[in-house]
JSON list of C-alpha atoms in Angstrom, two decimals:
[
{"chain": "A", "resi": 1239, "resn": "LYS", "atom": "CA", "xyz": [-30.56, 14.35, 37.74]},
{"chain": "A", "resi": 1240, "resn": "TYR", "atom": "CA", "xyz": [-31.50, 17.07, 40.28]},
{"chain": "A", "resi": 1241, "resn": "TYR", "atom": "CA", "xyz": [-30.33, 20.25, 40.14]},
{"chain": "A", "resi": 1242, "resn": "PRO", "atom": "CA", "xyz": [-30.91, 22.14, 43.55]},
{"chain": "A", "resi": 1243, "resn": "PRO", "atom": "CA", "xyz": [-32.50, 25.85, 42.67]},
{"chain": "A", "resi": 1244, "resn": "ASP", "atom": "CA", "xyz": [-29.22, 27.75, 43.86]},
{"chain": "A", "resi": 1245, "resn": "PHE", "atom": "CA", "xyz": [-26.95, 25.26, 41.58]},
{"chain": "A", "resi": 1246, "resn": "ASP", "atom": "CA", "xyz": [-24.68, 27.54, 39.22]},
{"chain": "A", "resi": 1247, "resn": "PRO", "atom": "CA", "xyz": [-22.53, 26.23, 36.65]},
{"chain": "A", "resi": 1248, "resn": "ALA", "atom": "CA", "xyz": [-20.02, 28.68, 36.85]},
{"chain": "A", "resi": 1249, "resn": "LYS", "atom": "CA", "xyz": [-18.92, 27.92, 40.42]},
{"chain": "A", "resi": 1250, "resn": "ILE", "atom": "CA", "xyz": [-17.40, 24.47, 39.14]},
{"chain": "A", "resi": 1251, "resn": "PRO", "atom": "CA", "xyz": [-13.85, 24.60, 39.09]},
{"chain": "A", "resi": 1252, "resn": "LYS", "atom": "CA", "xyz": [-12.15, 23.73, 35.39]},
{"chain": "A", "resi": 1253, "resn": "LEU", "atom": "CA", "xyz": [-10.24, 20.95, 35.31]},
{"chain": "A", "resi": 1254, "resn": "LYS", "atom": "CA", "xyz": [-6.68, 22.19, 34.13]},
{"chain": "A", "resi": 1255, "resn": "LEU", "atom": "CA", "xyz": [-4.86, 19.45, 32.01]},
{"chain": "A", "resi": 1256, "resn": "PRO", "atom": "CA", "xyz": [-1.46, 19.60, 30.63]},
{"chain": "A", "resi": 1257, "resn": "LYS", "atom": "CA", "xyz": [-1.08, 19.99, 26.70]},
{"chain": "A", "resi": 1258, "resn": "ASP", "atom": "CA", "xyz": [1.47, 17.10, 26.95]},
{"chain": "A", "resi": 1259, "resn": "ARG", "atom": "CA", "xyz": [-0.65, 14.62, 28.45]},
{"chain": "A", "resi": 1260, "resn": "GLN", "atom": "CA", "xyz": [-0.50, 11.04, 27.78]},
{"chain": "A", "resi": 1261, "resn": "TYR", "atom": "CA", "xyz": [-3.54, 8.98, 27.04]},
{"chain": "A", "resi": 1262, "resn": "VAL", "atom": "CA", "xyz": [-3.68, 5.06, 26.84]},
{"chain": "A", "resi": 1263, "resn": "VAL", "atom": "CA", "xyz": [-4.70, 3.86, 23.47]},
{"chain": "A", "resi": 1264, "resn": "ARG", "atom": "CA", "xyz": [-5.02, 0.36, 21.97]},
{"chain": "A", "resi": 1265, "resn": "LEU", "atom": "CA", "xyz": [-3.24, 0.01, 18.69]},
{"chain": "A", "resi": 1266, "resn": "MET", "atom": "CA", "xyz": [-1.51, -2.19, 16.24]},
{"chain": "A", "resi": 1267, "resn": "ALA", "atom": "CA", "xyz": [1.98, -1.98, 15.15]},
{"chain": "A", "resi": 1268, "resn": "PRO", "atom": "CA", "xyz": [1.93, -0.25, 11.93]},
{"chain": "A", "resi": 1269, "resn": "PHE", "atom": "CA", "xyz": [4.98, -1.55, 10.44]},
{"chain": "A", "resi": 1270, "resn": "ASN", "atom": "CA", "xyz": [7.44, -4.69, 11.02]},
{"chain": "A", "resi": 1271, "resn": "MET", "atom": "CA", "xyz": [10.20, -3.83, 13.45]},
{"chain": "A", "resi": 1272, "resn": "ARG", "atom": "CA", "xyz": [12.92, -5.44, 15.55]},
{"chain": "A", "resi": 1273, "resn": "CYS", "atom": "CA", "xyz": [13.82, -4.71, 19.16]},
{"chain": "A", "resi": 1274, "resn": "LYS", "atom": "CA", "xyz": [17.28, -3.41, 19.68]},
{"chain": "A", "resi": 1275, "resn": "THR", "atom": "CA", "xyz": [17.61, -4.73, 23.13]},
{"chain": "A", "resi": 1276, "resn": "CYS", "atom": "CA", "xyz": [16.52, -8.52, 22.66]},
{"chain": "A", "resi": 1277, "resn": "GLY", "atom": "CA", "xyz": [16.34, -8.72, 18.79]},
{"chain": "A", "resi": 1278, "resn": "GLU", "atom": "CA", "xyz": [12.42, -9.52, 18.90]},
{"chain": "A", "resi": 1279, "resn": "TYR", "atom": "CA", "xyz": [10.53, -9.34, 15.61]},
{"chain": "A", "resi": 1280, "resn": "ILE", "atom": "CA", "xyz": [7.58, -7.38, 16.14]},
{"chain": "A", "resi": 1281, "resn": "TYR", "atom": "CA", "xyz": [5.07, -8.00, 12.92]},
{"chain": "A", "resi": 1282, "resn": "LYS", "atom": "CA", "xyz": [2.58, -5.19, 11.73]},
{"chain": "A", "resi": 1283, "resn": "GLY", "atom": "CA", "xyz": [-0.48, -5.86, 13.06]},
{"chain": "A", "resi": 1284, "resn": "LYS", "atom": "CA", "xyz": [0.44, -7.03, 16.48]},
{"chain": "A", "resi": 1285, "resn": "LYS", "atom": "CA", "xyz": [-1.64, -5.20, 19.24]},
{"chain": "A", "resi": 1286, "resn": "PHE", "atom": "CA", "xyz": [-0.43, -3.00, 21.98]},
{"chain": "A", "resi": 1287, "resn": "ASN", "atom": "CA", "xyz": [-1.82, -0.78, 24.97]},
{"chain": "A", "resi": 1288, "resn": "ALA", "atom": "CA", "xyz": [0.08, 2.53, 24.07]},
{"chain": "A", "resi": 1289, "resn": "ARG", "atom": "CA", "xyz": [0.49, 5.86, 25.36]},
{"chain": "A", "resi": 1290, "resn": "LYS", "atom": "CA", "xyz": [-0.32, 8.30, 23.07]},
{"chain": "A", "resi": 1291, "resn": "GLU", "atom": "CA", "xyz": [0.91, 12.11, 23.35]},
{"chain": "A", "resi": 1292, "resn": "THR", "atom": "CA", "xyz": [0.89, 15.18, 20.99]},
{"chain": "A", "resi": 1293, "resn": "VAL", "atom": "CA", "xyz": [4.42, 16.13, 19.85]},
{"chain": "A", "resi": 1294, "resn": "GLN", "atom": "CA", "xyz": [5.22, 19.93, 20.86]},
{"chain": "A", "resi": 1295, "resn": "ASN", "atom": "CA", "xyz": [6.04, 22.28, 18.52]},
{"chain": "A", "resi": 1296, "resn": "GLU", "atom": "CA", "xyz": [5.44, 20.11, 15.50]},
{"chain": "A", "resi": 1297, "resn": "ALA", "atom": "CA", "xyz": [2.71, 20.16, 13.04]},
{"chain": "A", "resi": 1298, "resn": "TYR", "atom": "CA", "xyz": [2.17, 19.54, 9.17]},
{"chain": "A", "resi": 1299, "resn": "LEU", "atom": "CA", "xyz": [-0.16, 21.99, 7.55]},
{"chain": "A", "resi": 1300, "resn": "GLY", "atom": "CA", "xyz": [-2.14, 22.38, 10.66]},
{"chain": "A", "resi": 1301, "resn": "LEU", "atom": "CA", "xyz": [-2.31, 18.59, 11.49]},
{"chain": "A", "resi": 1302, "resn": "PRO", "atom": "CA", "xyz": [-0.73, 17.75, 14.88]},
{"chain": "A", "resi": 1303, "resn": "ILE", "atom": "CA", "xyz": [1.85, 14.93, 15.07]},
{"chain": "A", "resi": 1304, "resn": "PHE", "atom": "CA", "xyz": [1.44, 12.49, 17.68]},
{"chain": "A", "resi": 1305, "resn": "ARG", "atom": "CA", "xyz": [4.13, 10.03, 19.39]},
{"chain": "A", "resi": 1306, "resn": "PHE", "atom": "CA", "xyz": [3.35, 6.40, 20.58]},
{"chain": "A", "resi": 1307, "resn": "TYR", "atom": "CA", "xyz": [4.97, 4.45, 23.38]},
{"chain": "A", "resi": 1308, "resn": "ILE", "atom": "CA", "xyz": [4.86, 0.35, 23.20]},
{"chain": "A", "resi": 1309, "resn": "LYS", "atom": "CA", "xyz": [6.77, -1.85, 25.12]},
{"chain": "A", "resi": 1310, "resn": "CYS", "atom": "CA", "xyz": [8.86, -4.93, 23.27]},
{"chain": "A", "resi": 1311, "resn": "THR", "atom": "CA", "xyz": [6.70, -8.14, 23.82]},
{"chain": "A", "resi": 1312, "resn": "ARG", "atom": "CA", "xyz": [9.75, -10.12, 25.31]},
{"chain": "A", "resi": 1313, "resn": "CYS", "atom": "CA", "xyz": [12.12, -7.56, 26.98]},
{"chain": "A", "resi": 1314, "resn": "LEU", "atom": "CA", "xyz": [9.76, -4.84, 27.79]},
{"chain": "A", "resi": 1315, "resn": "ALA", "atom": "CA", "xyz": [12.13, -2.16, 26.47]},
{"chain": "A", "resi": 1316, "resn": "GLU", "atom": "CA", "xyz": [10.21, 0.86, 25.42]},
{"chain": "A", "resi": 1317, "resn": "ILE", "atom": "CA", "xyz": [9.84, 1.64, 21.75]},
{"chain": "A", "resi": 1318, "resn": "THR", "atom": "CA", "xyz": [8.67, 4.77, 20.25]},
{"chain": "A", "resi": 1319, "resn": "PHE", "atom": "CA", "xyz": [7.51, 6.11, 16.79]},
{"chain": "A", "resi": 1320, "resn": "LYS", "atom": "CA", "xyz": [5.53, 9.15, 15.64]},
{"chain": "A", "resi": 1321, "resn": "THR", "atom": "CA", "xyz": [3.15, 9.73, 12.83]},
{"chain": "A", "resi": 1322, "resn": "ASP", "atom": "CA", "xyz": [4.51, 11.23, 9.68]},
{"chain": "A", "resi": 1323, "resn": "PRO", "atom": "CA", "xyz": [1.38, 12.98, 7.80]},
{"chain": "A", "resi": 1324, "resn": "GLU", "atom": "CA", "xyz": [3.71, 14.18, 5.20]},
{"chain": "A", "resi": 1325, "resn": "ASN", "atom": "CA", "xyz": [4.17, 10.94, 3.85]},
{"chain": "A", "resi": 1326, "resn": "THR", "atom": "CA", "xyz": [1.23, 9.14, 5.41]},
{"chain": "A", "resi": 1327, "resn": "ASP", "atom": "CA", "xyz": [3.76, 6.97, 7.23]},
{"chain": "A", "resi": 1328, "resn": "TYR", "atom": "CA", "xyz": [5.12, 6.51, 10.67]},
{"chain": "A", "resi": 1329, "resn": "THR", "atom": "CA", "xyz": [8.70, 7.28, 11.71]},
{"chain": "A", "resi": 1330, "resn": "MET", "atom": "CA", "xyz": [10.49, 5.00, 14.12]},
{"chain": "A", "resi": 1331, "resn": "GLU", "atom": "CA", "xyz": [12.01, 7.51, 16.94]},
{"chain": "A", "resi": 1332, "resn": "HIS", "atom": "CA", "xyz": [14.15, 4.73, 19.20]},
{"chain": "A", "resi": 1333, "resn": "GLY", "atom": "CA", "xyz": [14.08, 1.29, 20.61]},
{"chain": "A", "resi": 1334, "resn": "ALA", "atom": "CA", "xyz": [13.86, -0.59, 17.67]},
{"chain": "A", "resi": 1335, "resn": "THR", "atom": "CA", "xyz": [14.67, -0.75, 13.73]},
{"chain": "A", "resi": 1336, "resn": "ARG", "atom": "CA", "xyz": [12.07, -0.74, 11.20]},
{"chain": "A", "resi": 1337, "resn": "ASN", "atom": "CA", "xyz": [12.64, -3.74, 8.76]},
{"chain": "A", "resi": 1338, "resn": "PHE", "atom": "CA", "xyz": [13.49, -3.20, 4.99]},
{"chain": "A", "resi": 1339, "resn": "GLN", "atom": "CA", "xyz": [10.49, -2.18, 2.93]},
{"chain": "A", "resi": 1340, "resn": "ALA", "atom": "CA", "xyz": [11.68, -2.82, -0.50]},
{"chain": "A", "resi": 1341, "resn": "GLU", "atom": "CA", "xyz": [8.56, -1.44, -2.44]},
{"chain": "A", "resi": 1342, "resn": "LYS", "atom": "CA", "xyz": [8.94, 2.19, -0.46]},
{"chain": "A", "resi": 1343, "resn": "LEU", "atom": "CA", "xyz": [12.35, 2.41, -1.83]},
{"chain": "A", "resi": 1344, "resn": "LEU", "atom": "CA", "xyz": [11.49, 1.36, -5.50]},
{"chain": "A", "resi": 1345, "resn": "GLU", "atom": "CA", "xyz": [8.70, 3.82, -5.34]},
{"chain": "A", "resi": 1346, "resn": "GLU", "atom": "CA", "xyz": [11.02, 6.75, -4.17]},
{"chain": "A", "resi": 1347, "resn": "GLU", "atom": "CA", "xyz": [13.35, 5.62, -6.84]},
{"chain": "A", "resi": 1348, "resn": "GLU", "atom": "CA", "xyz": [10.66, 5.83, -9.71]},
{"chain": "A", "resi": 1349, "resn": "LYS", "atom": "CA", "xyz": [9.61, 9.03, -8.26]},
{"chain": "A", "resi": 1350, "resn": "ARG", "atom": "CA", "xyz": [13.19, 10.89, -8.29]},
{"chain": "A", "resi": 1351, "resn": "LEU", "atom": "CA", "xyz": [13.77, 9.11, -11.63]},
{"chain": "A", "resi": 1352, "resn": "GLN", "atom": "CA", "xyz": [10.65, 10.97, -12.96]},
{"chain": "A", "resi": 1353, "resn": "LYS", "atom": "CA", "xyz": [11.82, 14.25, -11.56]},
{"chain": "A", "resi": 1354, "resn": "GLU", "atom": "CA", "xyz": [14.89, 14.04, -13.14]},
{"chain": "A", "resi": 1355, "resn": "ARG", "atom": "CA", "xyz": [13.64, 13.27, -16.69]},
{"chain": "A", "resi": 1356, "resn": "GLU", "atom": "CA", "xyz": [11.03, 16.26, -16.41]},
{"chain": "A", "resi": 1357, "resn": "ASP", "atom": "CA", "xyz": [13.63, 18.62, -15.14]},
{"chain": "A", "resi": 1358, "resn": "GLU", "atom": "CA", "xyz": [15.71, 17.47, -17.75]},
{"chain": "A", "resi": 1359, "resn": "GLU", "atom": "CA", "xyz": [12.92, 17.77, -20.52]},
{"chain": "A", "resi": 1360, "resn": "LEU", "atom": "CA", "xyz": [12.16, 21.47, -19.14]},
{"chain": "A", "resi": 1361, "resn": "ASN", "atom": "CA", "xyz": [16.03, 22.77, -19.93]},
{"chain": "A", "resi": 1362, "resn": "ASN", "atom": "CA", "xyz": [16.46, 20.81, -23.08]},
{"chain": "A", "resi": 1363, "resn": "PRO", "atom": "CA", "xyz": [13.65, 20.75, -25.97]},
{"chain": "A", "resi": 1364, "resn": "MET", "atom": "CA", "xyz": [16.22, 18.04, -27.80]},
{"chain": "A", "resi": 1365, "resn": "LYS", "atom": "CA", "xyz": [15.87, 15.70, -24.62]},
{"chain": "A", "resi": 1366, "resn": "VAL", "atom": "CA", "xyz": [11.96, 15.74, -25.03]},
{"chain": "A", "resi": 1367, "resn": "LEU", "atom": "CA", "xyz": [12.12, 14.59, -28.88]},
{"chain": "A", "resi": 1368, "resn": "GLU", "atom": "CA", "xyz": [14.41, 11.79, -27.75]},
{"chain": "A", "resi": 1369, "resn": "ASN", "atom": "CA", "xyz": [12.39, 10.55, -24.98]},
{"chain": "A", "resi": 1370, "resn": "ARG", "atom": "CA", "xyz": [9.49, 10.41, -27.10]},
{"chain": "A", "resi": 1371, "resn": "THR", "atom": "CA", "xyz": [11.30, 8.32, -29.53]},
{"chain": "A", "resi": 1372, "resn": "LYS", "atom": "CA", "xyz": [12.63, 5.85, -26.98]},
{"chain": "A", "resi": 1373, "resn": "ASP", "atom": "CA", "xyz": [8.78, 5.88, -25.48]},
{"chain": "A", "resi": 1374, "resn": "SER", "atom": "CA", "xyz": [7.62, 5.25, -29.16]},
{"chain": "A", "resi": 1375, "resn": "LYS", "atom": "CA", "xyz": [10.27, 2.57, -30.02]},
{"chain": "A", "resi": 1376, "resn": "LEU", "atom": "CA", "xyz": [9.44, 0.76, -26.44]},
{"chain": "A", "resi": 1377, "resn": "GLU", "atom": "CA", "xyz": [5.87, 0.84, -27.24]},
{"chain": "A", "resi": 1378, "resn": "MET", "atom": "CA", "xyz": [6.13, -0.69, -30.70]},
{"chain": "A", "resi": 1379, "resn": "GLU", "atom": "CA", "xyz": [8.61, -3.49, -29.08]},
{"chain": "A", "resi": 1380, "resn": "VAL", "atom": "CA", "xyz": [6.14, -4.26, -26.48]},
{"chain": "A", "resi": 1381, "resn": "LEU", "atom": "CA", "xyz": [3.20, -4.55, -29.19]},
{"chain": "A", "resi": 1382, "resn": "GLU", "atom": "CA", "xyz": [5.27, -6.94, -31.35]},
{"chain": "A", "resi": 1383, "resn": "ASN", "atom": "CA", "xyz": [6.04, -9.10, -28.61]},
{"chain": "A", "resi": 1384, "resn": "LEU", "atom": "CA", "xyz": [2.33, -9.30, -27.89]},
{"chain": "A", "resi": 1385, "resn": "GLN", "atom": "CA", "xyz": [1.54, -9.92, -31.38]},
{"chain": "A", "resi": 1386, "resn": "GLU", "atom": "CA", "xyz": [4.22, -12.62, -31.18]},
{"chain": "A", "resi": 1387, "resn": "LEU", "atom": "CA", "xyz": [2.42, -14.15, -28.02]},
{"chain": "A", "resi": 1388, "resn": "LYS", "atom": "CA", "xyz": [-1.01, -14.06, -29.66]},
{"chain": "A", "resi": 1389, "resn": "GLU", "atom": "CA", "xyz": [0.41, -15.95, -32.85]},
{"chain": "A", "resi": 1390, "resn": "LEU", "atom": "CA", "xyz": [2.01, -18.69, -30.71]},
{"chain": "A", "resi": 1391, "resn": "ASN", "atom": "CA", "xyz": [-1.30, -19.14, -28.56]},
{"chain": "A", "resi": 1392, "resn": "GLN", "atom": "CA", "xyz": [-3.28, -19.43, -31.63]},
{"chain": "A", "resi": 1393, "resn": "ARG", "atom": "CA", "xyz": [-0.56, -21.76, -33.30]},
{"chain": "A", "resi": 1394, "resn": "GLN", "atom": "CA", "xyz": [-0.89, -24.12, -30.07]},
{"chain": "A", "resi": 1395, "resn": "ALA", "atom": "CA", "xyz": [-4.62, -23.97, -29.52]},
{"chain": "A", "resi": 1396, "resn": "ASN", "atom": "CA", "xyz": [-5.33, -24.52, -33.02]},
{"chain": "A", "resi": 1397, "resn": "VAL", "atom": "CA", "xyz": [-9.16, -26.00, -33.40]},
{"chain": "A", "resi": 1398, "resn": "ASP", "atom": "CA", "xyz": [-10.22, -27.45, -36.40]},
{"chain": "A", "resi": 1399, "resn": "PHE", "atom": "CA", "xyz": [-13.88, -26.50, -36.76]},
{"chain": "A", "resi": 1400, "resn": "GLU", "atom": "CA", "xyz": [-14.70, -28.24, -39.83]},
{"chain": "A", "resi": 1401, "resn": "ALA", "atom": "CA", "xyz": [-13.83, -31.82, -38.46]},
{"chain": "A", "resi": 1402, "resn": "MET", "atom": "CA", "xyz": [-15.53, -30.78, -35.33]},
{"chain": "A", "resi": 1403, "resn": "LEU", "atom": "CA", "xyz": [-18.64, -29.97, -37.50]},
{"chain": "A", "resi": 1404, "resn": "LYS", "atom": "CA", "xyz": [-18.28, -33.59, -39.36]},
{"chain": "A", "resi": 1405, "resn": "GLN", "atom": "CA", "xyz": [-17.90, -35.33, -36.23]},
{"chain": "A", "resi": 1406, "resn": "TYR", "atom": "CA", "xyz": [-21.09, -33.66, -34.92]},
{"chain": "A", "resi": 1407, "resn": "LYS", "atom": "CA", "xyz": [-23.01, -34.42, -38.08]},
{"chain": "A", "resi": 1408, "resn": "GLU", "atom": "CA", "xyz": [-21.81, -37.98, -37.99]},
{"chain": "A", "resi": 1409, "resn": "LEU", "atom": "CA", "xyz": [-23.03, -38.30, -34.40]},
{"chain": "A", "resi": 1410, "resn": "GLU", "atom": "CA", "xyz": [-26.43, -37.02, -35.49]},
{"chain": "A", "resi": 1411, "resn": "GLU", "atom": "CA", "xyz": [-26.83, -39.59, -38.56]},
{"chain": "A", "resi": 1412, "resn": "GLU", "atom": "CA", "xyz": [-26.22, -42.49, -35.81]},
{"chain": "A", "resi": 1413, "resn": "GLN", "atom": "CA", "xyz": [-28.91, -41.26, -33.68]},
{"chain": "A", "resi": 1414, "resn": "ARG", "atom": "CA", "xyz": [-31.22, -40.96, -36.79]},
{"chain": "A", "resi": 1415, "resn": "ARG", "atom": "CA", "xyz": [-30.39, -44.69, -37.74]},
{"chain": "A", "resi": 1416, "resn": "LYS", "atom": "CA", "xyz": [-30.93, -45.93, -34.40]},
{"chain": "A", "resi": 1417, "resn": "GLU", "atom": "CA", "xyz": [-34.19, -43.83, -34.11]},
{"chain": "A", "resi": 1418, "resn": "GLN", "atom": "CA", "xyz": [-35.43, -45.75, -37.21]},
{"chain": "A", "resi": 1419, "resn": "GLU", "atom": "CA", "xyz": [-34.61, -49.07, -36.64]}
]
């Protein structure tokens, strides 16, 4: 490129962009959802041209939170969702309902039960002992069940090695007789 001798980059005016500027991005639906207006199912992985903006006055540990606007494939109603870095997920805002996620609820329930158990153990030393005995009993039962299954498999898959060796020897002897003849 040619720069004239009197070129001064400081004279070029700076572009003033608003902080809540929206960008058009191509993204996939992060979860299964159903449009509230027409009832159309939008499956995870469906590609959309979305508008993306930074949510003002919201951040998580210095990470910006983004809002995405997509349109329903059937009725063109607007659907919005935000990033949720705290849970490494997305949160539905409006325009659609997120389909039921049994795995996520199960994980949350397990975490809640584990936390309750830990809180209980901190306050009550007898509870710690009770939980240990329950865990050891459960472990013993699991080991017994495993041993029973192993024994069952051995009974069903009982291989007679002596008979196999005898049969192999007989075949060898027959081959020798044929070779001698």
